[in-house]
XYZ file of C-alpha atoms in Angstrom:
730
model
C 82.913 30.614 99.113
C 79.234 30.968 99.591
C 76.826 28.088 99.872
C 75.221 28.877 96.508
C 78.553 28.794 94.702
C 79.481 25.462 96.235
C 76.079 24.106 95.283
C 76.580 25.176 91.673
C 80.029 23.610 91.533
C 78.663 20.328 92.891
C 75.868 20.453 90.345
C 78.320 21.050 87.479
C 80.606 18.278 88.682
C 77.718 15.884 88.945
C 76.591 16.885 85.469
C 80.077 16.299 84.066
C 80.405 12.957 85.870
C 77.010 11.812 84.628
C 77.813 12.984 81.107
C 81.108 11.085 81.133
C 79.364 7.993 82.435
C 76.710 8.406 79.718
C 79.365 8.755 77.030
C 81.200 5.705 78.347
C 77.972 3.689 78.290
C 77.174 4.946 74.799
C 80.639 4.127 73.553
C 80.389 0.698 75.127
C 77.002 0.148 73.509
C 78.309 1.185 70.106
C 81.544 -0.738 70.523
C 80.257 -4.024 71.824
C 76.563 -4.248 70.904
C 76.401 -2.243 67.665
C 80.040 -2.703 66.696
C 79.602 -5.472 64.115
C 76.762 -3.722 62.338
C 78.583 -0.403 62.251
C 81.751 -2.019 60.934
C 79.770 -3.554 58.072
C 78.071 -0.237 57.365
C 81.430 1.538 57.304
C 82.844 -1.017 54.912
C 79.762 -0.666 52.702
C 80.225 3.111 52.558
C 83.922 2.828 51.789
C 83.695 0.111 49.123
C 82.293 0.189 45.614
C 81.034 -3.337 44.885
C 80.085 -3.830 41.227
C 78.428 -7.015 40.011
C 79.960 -8.462 36.841
C 77.226 -10.173 34.884
C 78.193 -13.495 33.307
C 77.634 -14.179 29.642
C 74.493 -16.268 29.233
C 75.057 -19.554 27.436
C 73.959 -19.901 23.828
C 71.148 -22.086 22.535
C 72.182 -24.224 19.570
C 70.352 -26.628 17.299
C 71.625 -30.206 17.008
C 74.189 -29.403 14.272
C 75.707 -26.433 16.104
C 73.819 -23.553 14.470
C 73.276 -20.721 16.963
C 69.622 -19.929 17.725
C 70.135 -17.640 20.745
C 73.264 -15.833 21.890
C 74.302 -13.101 24.320
C 76.020 -10.105 22.721
C 78.239 -7.591 24.545
C 76.622 -4.320 25.580
C 77.262 -1.773 28.330
C 75.246 -0.253 31.161
C 75.498 3.496 31.944
C 75.568 4.422 35.635
C 76.301 7.590 37.584
C 77.695 8.783 40.919
C 75.467 11.825 41.652
C 77.843 13.001 44.417
C 80.765 13.206 41.976
C 78.617 15.031 39.400
C 77.491 17.513 42.067
C 81.132 18.246 42.915
C 81.889 18.875 39.220
C 78.934 21.228 38.968
C 78.005 20.286 35.369
C 74.808 18.265 35.879
C 72.914 20.150 33.144
C 75.633 19.584 30.564
C 75.917 15.882 31.465
C 72.126 15.369 31.366
C 71.851 17.039 27.941
C 74.648 14.963 26.417
C 73.377 11.674 27.851
C 69.774 12.311 26.819
C 70.887 12.922 23.225
C 73.116 9.846 22.962
C 70.765 7.519 24.835
C 67.609 8.926 23.235
C 66.086 9.586 26.646
C 64.056 12.452 28.073
C 66.342 15.224 29.396
C 64.369 15.704 32.613
C 64.439 11.984 33.381
C 68.224 11.874 33.026
C 68.697 15.080 35.035
C 66.631 13.748 37.940
C 68.672 10.533 38.036
C 72.094 12.208 38.096
C 71.086 14.816 40.703
C 69.378 12.385 43.047
C 70.768 12.129 46.582
C 72.478 8.819 45.967
C 75.913 7.302 45.623
C 75.030 5.110 42.630
C 72.292 5.323 40.002
C 71.734 3.338 36.806
C 70.908 5.593 33.847
C 70.252 2.987 31.134
C 70.973 -0.702 30.778
C 72.354 -2.594 27.805
C 73.283 0.062 25.282
C 75.203 -0.687 22.096
C 78.969 -0.290 22.051
C 78.809 2.596 19.567
C 76.705 4.653 22.003
C 78.911 3.663 24.921
C 81.964 4.895 23.001
C 80.279 8.272 22.381
C 79.708 8.673 26.125
C 83.215 7.472 26.924
C 84.734 10.106 24.605
C 83.068 12.931 26.551
C 85.008 11.982 29.689
C 82.401 13.106 32.233
C 83.439 12.548 35.842
C 80.918 10.494 37.788
C 79.631 8.644 34.692
C 80.597 4.969 34.475
C 80.216 2.302 31.791
C 79.970 -1.303 32.906
C 80.206 -4.412 30.748
C 76.889 -6.214 30.282
C 75.158 -8.471 27.781
C 71.765 -8.839 26.119
C 70.031 -11.687 24.337
C 69.917 -11.827 20.544
C 68.004 -14.302 18.355
C 69.500 -14.484 14.827
C 66.403 -16.051 13.231
C 63.764 -13.762 14.835
C 60.574 -15.892 14.939
C 62.216 -19.248 14.182
C 61.083 -21.896 16.721
C 59.955 -19.016 18.936
C 57.675 -21.105 21.157
C 60.456 -23.618 21.798
C 63.422 -21.278 22.339
C 61.657 -18.688 24.512
C 63.073 -15.330 25.601
C 64.650 -13.498 28.545
C 63.559 -10.454 30.537
C 65.405 -7.251 31.391
C 67.280 -9.050 34.172
C 68.517 -11.679 31.665
C 66.384 -14.359 33.323
C 64.489 -16.861 31.170
C 60.795 -16.018 30.888
C 59.481 -19.054 28.989
C 60.566 -21.827 26.657
C 64.009 -23.404 26.848
C 65.323 -20.067 28.144
C 63.228 -20.626 31.297
C 63.408 -24.427 31.528
C 67.236 -24.401 31.428
C 67.768 -20.999 33.044
C 69.889 -22.405 35.892
C 72.369 -23.793 33.350
C 72.289 -20.882 30.915
C 72.663 -17.945 33.326
C 76.060 -18.790 34.857
C 77.481 -17.260 38.054
C 78.027 -13.470 38.408
C 81.443 -12.034 39.304
C 82.378 -9.000 41.445
C 84.674 -6.016 41.246
C 85.411 -4.482 44.670
C 87.289 -1.134 45.078
C 87.671 1.636 47.721
C 85.890 4.993 47.374
C 86.080 8.349 49.096
C 83.517 10.305 51.105
C 81.740 11.665 48.025
C 81.781 8.373 46.153
C 84.873 9.022 44.012
C 87.422 6.289 43.541
C 90.408 6.350 45.882
C 93.683 6.057 43.937
C 96.304 3.456 44.764
C 93.862 1.431 46.877
C 93.735 -2.302 46.304
C 90.974 -3.802 44.160
C 89.538 -7.287 44.181
C 88.241 -8.855 40.974
C 86.220 -12.113 40.904
C 85.617 -13.356 37.370
C 82.095 -14.233 36.302
C 81.446 -17.848 35.295
C 79.677 -17.927 31.941
C 76.613 -20.128 31.548
C 76.524 -23.464 29.758
C 75.243 -23.603 26.200
C 72.216 -25.788 25.493
C 72.206 -28.025 22.404
C 68.675 -28.774 21.259
C 67.433 -31.895 19.507
C 65.837 -29.526 16.964
C 67.245 -29.734 13.438
C 67.355 -26.282 11.883
C 66.584 -27.530 8.364
C 63.711 -29.775 9.432
C 62.315 -26.985 11.628
C 62.382 -24.556 8.698
C 60.688 -27.080 6.399
C 58.023 -27.804 9.000
C 57.320 -24.129 9.657
C 57.135 -23.408 5.921
C 54.558 -26.107 5.179
C 52.541 -25.374 8.319
C 52.331 -21.663 7.533
C 51.254 -22.420 3.955
C 48.494 -24.717 5.234
C 47.333 -22.035 7.675
C 46.895 -19.539 4.826
C 45.386 -21.907 2.267
C 42.818 -23.309 4.691
C 42.107 -20.032 6.504
C 42.888 -21.529 9.910
C 41.335 -19.236 12.508
C 43.056 -20.380 15.707
C 46.425 -22.071 15.383
C 48.488 -24.694 13.642
C 50.815 -27.160 15.341
C 53.338 -29.574 13.868
C 55.783 -31.933 15.598
C 58.481 -34.089 14.025
C 59.893 -36.768 16.333
C 62.548 -39.435 15.949
C 60.528 -42.431 17.254
C 63.354 -44.550 18.661
C 65.076 -41.850 20.716
C 62.192 -39.474 21.487
C 64.247 -36.577 20.106
C 62.058 -33.771 18.758
C 63.499 -32.706 15.400
C 60.957 -29.925 14.850
C 58.180 -28.296 16.852
C 56.285 -25.532 15.081
C 53.390 -23.432 16.350
C 51.698 -20.789 14.207
C 51.085 -17.911 14.504
C 54.457 -17.118 16.034
C 56.274 -13.938 17.110
C 59.659 -12.201 16.980
C 61.894 -13.308 19.845
C 63.839 -10.049 19.592
C 60.634 -8.210 20.474
C 58.585 -10.764 22.451
C 56.479 -8.196 24.310
C 54.821 -6.899 21.127
C 51.358 -8.358 20.476
C 51.520 -9.798 16.960
C 47.808 -10.329 16.330
C 46.547 -7.006 14.975
C 42.971 -7.502 16.150
C 44.075 -8.286 19.700
C 46.560 -5.410 19.671
C 43.835 -2.896 18.777
C 41.548 -4.272 21.482
C 44.305 -3.936 24.094
C 45.341 -0.439 23.002
C 41.752 0.737 23.424
C 41.861 -0.117 27.150
C 43.346 1.798 30.084
C 44.445 1.176 33.663
C 43.829 -2.208 35.224
C 41.790 -3.406 32.230
C 44.727 -2.693 29.916
C 47.219 -4.480 32.179
C 45.094 -7.599 32.593
C 44.206 -7.859 28.902
C 47.777 -7.178 27.777
C 49.236 -9.799 30.125
C 46.663 -12.353 28.976
C 47.453 -11.648 25.314
C 51.205 -11.991 25.824
C 50.780 -15.202 27.830
C 48.635 -16.668 25.054
C 51.151 -15.556 22.431
C 54.023 -17.240 24.259
C 52.179 -20.475 25.094
C 53.577 -23.521 23.314
C 50.349 -25.138 22.146
C 52.161 -28.323 21.137
C 52.844 -29.010 24.821
C 50.455 -26.875 26.862
C 47.149 -27.123 24.955
C 44.909 -30.168 24.526
C 42.413 -31.170 21.841
C 40.136 -34.052 20.876
C 42.308 -36.303 18.680
C 39.474 -37.715 16.585
C 40.205 -40.706 14.367
C 43.985 -40.564 14.806
C 43.235 -42.214 18.175
C 41.934 -45.283 16.340
C 45.586 -46.287 16.078
C 45.658 -46.690 19.867
C 42.351 -48.585 19.961
C 43.513 -50.927 17.199
C 46.899 -51.572 18.823
C 45.253 -52.336 22.179
C 42.795 -54.738 20.516
C 45.598 -56.614 18.754
C 47.723 -56.792 21.900
C 44.810 -58.151 23.972
C 43.788 -60.570 21.199
C 40.378 -58.915 21.155
C 40.514 -59.023 17.332
C 42.141 -61.145 14.637
C 43.218 -59.976 11.221
C 40.555 -62.085 9.501
C 37.685 -60.852 11.714
C 34.831 -59.249 9.791
C 32.818 -56.170 10.779
C 29.551 -54.989 9.259
C 29.023 -51.224 8.997
C 25.378 -50.267 8.471
C 26.144 -46.551 8.809
C 25.621 -46.246 12.555
C 25.744 -48.001 15.925
C 23.363 -47.746 18.882
C 24.998 -47.610 22.318
C 23.046 -47.056 25.556
C 20.102 -45.881 23.511
C 22.209 -43.343 21.587
C 22.687 -43.512 17.819
C 26.298 -42.861 16.770
C 26.813 -42.333 13.039
C 29.703 -43.398 10.870
C 31.286 -40.461 9.038
C 29.994 -42.157 5.852
C 26.520 -42.884 7.197
C 24.987 -41.984 3.818
C 26.786 -44.927 2.143
C 27.756 -47.542 4.768
C 31.013 -49.439 4.432
C 29.321 -52.830 4.725
C 31.413 -55.943 5.415
C 35.057 -55.125 6.239
C 38.149 -56.830 7.563
C 39.957 -55.455 10.615
C 42.520 -53.709 8.380
C 39.734 -52.186 6.309
C 38.092 -50.695 9.408
C 41.226 -48.559 9.787
C 41.531 -47.908 6.058
C 37.926 -46.709 6.003
C 38.113 -45.081 9.475
C 34.774 -46.658 10.339
C 33.330 -45.462 13.672
C 30.726 -48.237 14.243
C 33.371 -50.908 13.704
C 35.679 -49.267 16.220
C 32.883 -49.119 18.744
C 32.573 -52.885 18.341
C 36.354 -53.312 18.655
C 36.452 -51.230 21.863
C 33.592 -53.255 23.334
C 35.677 -56.347 22.725
C 38.549 -54.791 24.694
C 36.292 -53.675 27.565
C 36.393 -50.438 29.576
C 38.982 -51.604 32.134
C 41.570 -52.767 29.620
C 40.811 -49.818 27.343
C 41.676 -47.429 30.159
C 44.808 -49.423 30.959
C 46.088 -48.862 27.433
C 45.113 -45.197 27.462
C 47.260 -44.884 30.570
C 50.042 -47.110 29.234
C 50.353 -44.982 26.083
C 50.853 -41.938 28.338
C 47.566 -40.091 27.912
C 46.813 -39.757 31.623
C 50.113 -38.173 32.628
C 52.605 -35.620 31.443
C 55.250 -36.920 29.056
C 57.974 -35.404 31.241
C 59.456 -33.406 28.372
C 62.132 -30.919 29.467
C 59.835 -27.911 29.210
C 57.782 -25.745 31.564
C 53.982 -25.650 31.378
C 53.188 -29.117 30.035
C 49.552 -30.232 30.244
C 48.522 -33.848 30.803
C 45.268 -33.775 28.873
C 41.842 -34.857 30.149
C 40.363 -38.367 30.285
C 37.334 -39.955 31.939
C 37.602 -41.112 35.549
C 37.097 -44.909 35.947
C 33.769 -44.547 37.734
C 32.346 -42.391 34.922
C 33.749 -44.425 32.038
C 30.590 -46.232 30.940
C 29.641 -47.934 27.664
C 28.740 -44.668 25.924
C 32.066 -43.039 26.872
C 33.889 -46.206 25.777
C 32.135 -46.015 22.415
C 33.048 -42.381 21.694
C 36.566 -42.770 23.107
C 37.213 -45.627 20.652
C 37.317 -43.101 17.800
C 38.942 -40.223 19.736
C 36.084 -38.118 21.061
C 34.968 -37.171 24.561
C 38.463 -36.579 25.955
C 41.521 -34.472 25.203
C 45.226 -35.055 24.629
C 48.152 -32.788 23.866
C 49.860 -32.928 20.466
C 53.057 -34.051 22.219
C 51.232 -36.929 23.945
C 49.788 -38.033 20.612
C 53.058 -38.000 18.663
C 54.810 -39.769 21.556
C 52.152 -42.512 21.671
C 52.250 -43.051 17.890
C 56.045 -43.253 18.112
C 55.570 -46.216 20.462
C 53.459 -47.949 17.815
C 56.081 -47.159 15.160
C 59.281 -48.062 17.062
C 58.462 -51.614 18.102
C 56.211 -50.922 21.084
C 58.283 -48.765 23.481
C 56.954 -45.535 24.973
C 59.953 -43.177 24.917
C 60.236 -39.947 26.886
C 60.320 -37.009 24.431
C 63.297 -34.639 24.579
C 64.065 -31.143 23.347
C 67.616 -30.922 24.710
C 70.492 -33.115 23.597
C 73.528 -31.779 25.485
C 74.992 -29.085 27.707
C 78.401 -27.703 26.717
C 80.720 -25.180 28.384
C 82.297 -22.118 26.778
C 85.270 -24.145 25.540
C 83.000 -26.533 23.655
C 83.362 -29.455 26.036
C 80.282 -31.595 26.681
C 79.204 -31.192 30.303
C 76.145 -33.427 30.198
C 74.398 -35.608 27.627
C 70.720 -36.490 27.863
C 70.157 -40.040 26.730
C 67.106 -41.912 25.505
C 64.743 -42.954 28.281
C 62.327 -45.809 27.644
C 59.345 -45.333 29.947
C 57.808 -48.779 29.368
C 56.920 -51.298 26.703
C 53.305 -50.750 25.709
C 52.739 -53.323 22.957
C 54.761 -56.178 21.512
C 56.994 -55.907 18.479
C 54.585 -58.181 16.640
C 51.685 -55.801 17.301
C 53.869 -52.898 16.227
C 54.784 -54.586 12.943
C 51.163 -55.465 12.223
C 50.047 -51.899 12.919
C 52.755 -50.512 10.627
C 51.484 -52.680 7.761
C 47.869 -51.665 8.382
C 48.692 -47.954 8.643
C 50.707 -48.178 5.434
C 47.572 -49.524 3.730
C 45.548 -46.620 5.185
C 47.730 -44.287 3.079
C 47.970 -46.459 -0.029
C 44.359 -47.692 -0.075
C 42.330 -45.889 2.583
C 41.395 -42.431 3.840
C 45.023 -41.299 4.049
C 45.685 -41.228 0.292
C 46.549 -37.523 0.357
C 49.683 -38.425 2.345
C 50.881 -40.861 -0.324
C 54.377 -40.395 -1.774
C 55.679 -42.590 -4.587
C 58.893 -44.355 -3.655
C 58.364 -44.016 0.088
C 56.160 -46.231 2.213
C 54.153 -43.783 4.305
C 51.988 -44.990 7.201
C 49.441 -42.776 8.882
C 45.946 -41.931 9.994
C 43.503 -39.084 9.465
C 41.568 -37.294 12.186
C 38.707 -34.794 12.265
C 36.990 -33.763 15.492
C 34.204 -31.286 16.112
C 35.008 -28.823 18.852
C 32.903 -28.267 21.928
C 30.217 -27.092 22.106
C 29.000 -29.344 19.269
C 26.924 -28.095 16.338
C 29.011 -24.906 16.064
C 30.692 -26.252 12.913
C 34.158 -25.638 14.312
C 36.604 -28.454 13.698
C 40.130 -29.642 14.350
C 41.793 -31.365 11.405
C 44.810 -33.559 12.033
C 46.986 -36.236 10.502
C 49.772 -38.329 11.989
C 52.161 -40.276 9.802
C 55.569 -41.909 9.815
C 58.115 -42.994 7.239
C 59.537 -45.237 6.001
C 56.730 -47.458 7.268
C 58.779 -50.574 8.088
C 61.690 -48.764 9.754
C 60.473 -45.263 10.643
C 62.952 -42.390 10.720
C 60.376 -39.743 11.657
C 56.865 -39.437 13.046
C 55.021 -36.280 11.998
C 51.834 -34.839 13.494
C 49.966 -31.801 12.118
C 46.986 -30.226 13.905
C 44.950 -27.380 12.337
C 42.590 -25.665 14.778
C 39.427 -24.233 13.183
C 40.005 -24.249 9.428
C 37.491 -21.963 7.732
C 38.164 -22.878 4.117
C 35.968 -25.041 1.908
C 37.336 -28.232 3.458
C 37.933 -29.041 7.118
C 38.669 -32.788 7.312
C 42.084 -34.015 8.365
C 42.459 -36.298 5.358
C 41.997 -33.448 2.913
C 43.855 -30.526 4.524
C 46.224 -32.001 7.155
C 47.419 -35.122 5.318
C 49.034 -33.125 2.457
C 50.977 -31.059 5.015
C 52.423 -34.203 6.623
C 53.132 -35.562 3.140
C 55.057 -32.438 2.115
C 57.026 -32.358 5.365
C 57.969 -36.050 5.104
C 58.881 -35.713 1.439
C 61.288 -32.843 2.170
C 62.735 -34.648 5.201
C 63.379 -37.831 3.211
C 65.216 -35.767 0.603
C 67.173 -33.896 3.309
C 68.123 -37.196 4.987
C 69.188 -38.623 1.610
C 66.687 -41.476 1.893
C 66.477 -42.809 -1.667
C 62.982 -43.512 -3.032
C 62.251 -47.104 -3.965
C 59.571 -47.259 -6.626
C 57.435 -50.302 -7.258
C 56.872 -51.371 -10.862
C 53.378 -49.942 -10.733
C 54.651 -46.635 -9.343
C 57.251 -46.330 -12.071
C 54.436 -46.539 -14.617
C 52.739 -43.493 -13.116
C 55.737 -41.219 -12.559
C 56.002 -38.183 -14.844
C 58.771 -38.443 -17.421
C 60.683 -35.723 -19.261
C 60.114 -35.380 -23.000
C 63.488 -35.947 -24.722
C 64.799 -33.598 -27.404
C 64.445 -35.339 -30.783
C 64.147 -32.393 -33.200
C 66.622 -32.538 -36.123
C 67.055 -36.270 -35.587
C 66.395 -39.036 -38.068
C 62.753 -40.138 -37.650
C 63.722 -43.718 -36.844
C 66.267 -42.612 -34.217
C 63.701 -40.270 -32.656
C 61.125 -43.065 -32.444
C 63.582 -45.373 -30.670
C 64.429 -42.678 -28.085
C 60.742 -42.044 -27.388
C 60.038 -45.757 -26.975
C 62.882 -46.078 -24.459
C 61.320 -43.210 -22.490
C 57.944 -45.058 -22.332
C 56.333 -42.546 -24.691
C 54.212 -43.086 -27.789
C 54.407 -40.932 -30.919
C 52.525 -39.744 -33.983
C 54.269 -38.649 -37.173
C 52.989 -35.700 -39.226
C 54.287 -35.473 -42.794
C 56.205 -37.939 -44.978
C 59.774 -36.788 -44.413
C 62.691 -38.681 -42.865
C 63.866 -36.023 -40.384
C 62.138 -34.478 -37.384
C 61.648 -30.758 -37.976
C 59.653 -30.076 -34.797
C 57.933 -31.737 -31.858
C 54.978 -31.223 -29.505
C 55.285 -31.251 -26.526
C 58.597 -29.444 -26.381
C 61.673 -31.118 -24.927
C 61.884 -31.243 -21.105
C 58.095 -31.042 -20.721
C 56.823 -33.431 -18.055
C 54.064 -35.894 -18.962
C 52.767 -39.228 -17.693
C 54.181 -42.347 -19.337
C 52.674 -43.513 -22.626
C 51.811 -39.932 -23.540
C 51.884 -39.145 -27.256
C 54.568 -36.941 -28.813
C 53.736 -35.415 -32.224
C 56.747 -35.536 -34.575
C 56.721 -33.101 -37.513
C 58.669 -33.963 -40.660
C 59.122 -32.368 -44.088
C 55.811 -31.695 -45.776
C 53.726 -31.792 -42.603
C 50.765 -29.480 -42.369
C 50.381 -27.013 -39.524
C 48.602 -28.511 -36.551
C 45.212 -27.072 -35.695
C 44.566 -25.652 -32.266
C 42.388 -27.553 -29.790
C 40.064 -26.123 -27.164
C 41.089 -27.502 -23.763
C 38.248 -29.519 -22.216
C 37.176 -28.964 -18.603
C 38.411 -31.907 -16.537
C 37.809 -30.499 -13.051
C 36.064 -32.948 -10.722
C 37.038 -35.977 -12.833
C 39.122 -38.957 -11.714
C 42.644 -39.512 -12.998
C 41.442 -42.238 -15.350
C 38.701 -40.033 -16.793
C 41.006 -37.025 -17.087
C 43.602 -39.088 -18.934
C 40.995 -40.484 -21.323
C 39.351 -37.085 -21.927
C 42.644 -35.421 -22.781
C 43.778 -38.346 -24.921
C 40.537 -38.209 -26.913
C 41.124 -34.488 -27.450
C 44.667 -35.110 -28.707
C 46.287 -33.626 -25.592
C 48.736 -34.975 -23.010
C 48.453 -35.123 -19.214
C 51.039 -34.093 -16.638
C 50.052 -34.748 -13.033
C 51.025 -31.840 -10.781
C 53.005 -33.260 -7.852
C 52.651 -36.696 -9.401
C 54.837 -38.275 -6.740
C 52.078 -37.494 -4.242
C 49.206 -39.127 -6.117
C 48.494 -42.837 -5.938
C 47.273 -43.321 -9.474
C 47.340 -47.106 -9.138
C 44.510 -47.240 -6.608
C 42.722 -44.041 -7.573
C 39.167 -44.112 -8.790
C 36.424 -41.641 -9.587
C 35.183 -42.028 -6.025
C 38.489 -41.412 -4.283
C 40.300 -38.735 -6.308
C 39.300 -35.720 -8.344
C 40.949 -32.994 -10.386
C 40.969 -29.723 -8.438
C 43.145 -27.541 -10.731
C 44.219 -27.542 -14.375
C 46.699 -25.451 -16.345
C 46.079 -23.970 -18.883
C 42.472 -23.162 -18.064
C 39.509 -24.831 -19.815
C 38.519 -23.293 -23.142
C 41.960 -22.023 -24.116
C 43.288 -22.955 -27.569
C 46.533 -24.967 -27.708
C 48.279 -27.011 -30.403
C 47.521 -30.726 -30.663
C 49.774 -32.752 -28.356
C 50.170 -29.957 -25.822
C 50.586 -30.790 -22.141
C 47.755 -30.057 -19.707
C 48.900 -30.036 -16.078
C 46.283 -31.248 -13.605
C 46.364 -31.388 -9.803
C 44.414 -34.131 -8.026
C 43.193 -34.599 -4.489
C 41.581 -37.577 -2.833
C 38.186 -36.560 -1.526
C 36.741 -39.553 0.346
C 38.526 -39.063 3.637
C 37.688 -38.967 7.335
């Protein structure tokens, strides 16, 4: 064997030895260093691991009515490797695109992608899933899923909130209680072959999903509907440019029975911009400008302005100033204040809202009844800046209320070092700082409930899917702010504000309503943009509800809180009292001013008819000389004020001449009644339960609508319906 041959053999042997050593080292590396990772990767390739989404818990109102629920749907997915083996990708793509209403090319690209698993479309209805299932395509899978459904569309939309495509809460209660609502996902693990197909007879492992808890709100569906109805009506009638907010709270527990924000939106389509003007502006944009403007519009649409936005409270804040003054003994009930139409503080003249006709000498109660700014400046000076700020803080205006909601604002108030005499003066009547509607209704609840600041709540309970209560959220008293004596005194004064003062438009016969008006000019001043508000509670001595209404930028003829916000609170409270079966308790004076129904006396003996009319507090006039009633005006069941005159026709009576209806618009109730009586006509007060005829005068109330219209001809004794509104309000 030659030298060259031996050399080649040695070289080959060395190569083989080195190769074997290299393989051994490589195997050792893979076995010991990379072994764990490779084992996991092998398991991943051999196992199909499907996530089983849990059913999201429902959202219920306090009486168990469902406001948000997850409904069963299915998700369509594909195994592109299996479809490739079947060789029918085009047929599958065409069928799926037709059923799912998707673009053919989009579907085709998904099912032919180099992938083991691809989602085609999430959350399709069962009817569409059944159509796909019937086709029996290999490599196409249908997995159980769920999507959120809101039965009442826009009802309480800012409170309830909505979920995204991943079923996660985006805002509202859906976001605040997401960790309770979403539940725990389950898993379905099975073996699969090299091309992704299922391996028969292999073991499977199934871990059930744990459904989320249901959330029971403090919201009452009926009260929420009533509140939304009256708020929306006020928005339209007063041409409110920005927004309207209304909150109904149970003062002793802090439970929020209704929280309405208008305009609202459809929870089943929360990503659609509802404001047409904004929508057109956004659609005209492209690229980054479109994205930024769209996101800003949606965020604004979703924002719960009752909790997240602040405003100057205006004269409603005088309740806080008055309560602080009483608690600190800075005033006594018999103290007198002289309003000359303005006050001068630090060289600045601050006018009373009625500067053109000053209030003059007033008692402490009358300063609230008249909502007199100069008097409240004097009251605040008696409290002093340090104690004034203490009460602002104690009533919760310098901190968040802690409500169970995301995105709460804490308002804005002066820092101690910048709270001088001028700021004290304007703060006394609710200007120069900002509060949230929730802070305001919570603070007024403390005045109404005996003096305790109570943490507001939107959620009452958590329950599991078998209906068992998992957790109950109880009343939390934050602190006592004022004494029970101060609370009782304030309730009496605020009741007089409605019965005798600027809050007359919130008056309801049979119910003692307490409340306060508020009108504030928005910044920058002199733009003639206002916020009108009213806060009231009822019954005054033992309040069941506190109601706040805020109207941002009314553009109608009137903009003051006493004229446009007070009637909204009145209507809400009136409906709530009826819903709660709270019986009205009329005073003797109120009974005299309540409309009565005309009884049917036609075909009766004249003497019998007269007795029936007398018992109904009605007067009468007989036409003719007969003994039986052959006709009557007004007709039976017509509503008129007491002591109205009914014309009784008997045999031989002449036909009654027609009367031209006089114009009574702008007149007081007394003048309207006298004018119609002189004309031989009767008065029916529209919404008479809401008008305090006992204390009304030409200065405080006026006729704003009459039916039929002036100048029309009607028979003598006919009923003229007139609507009144108190006009001298802050």
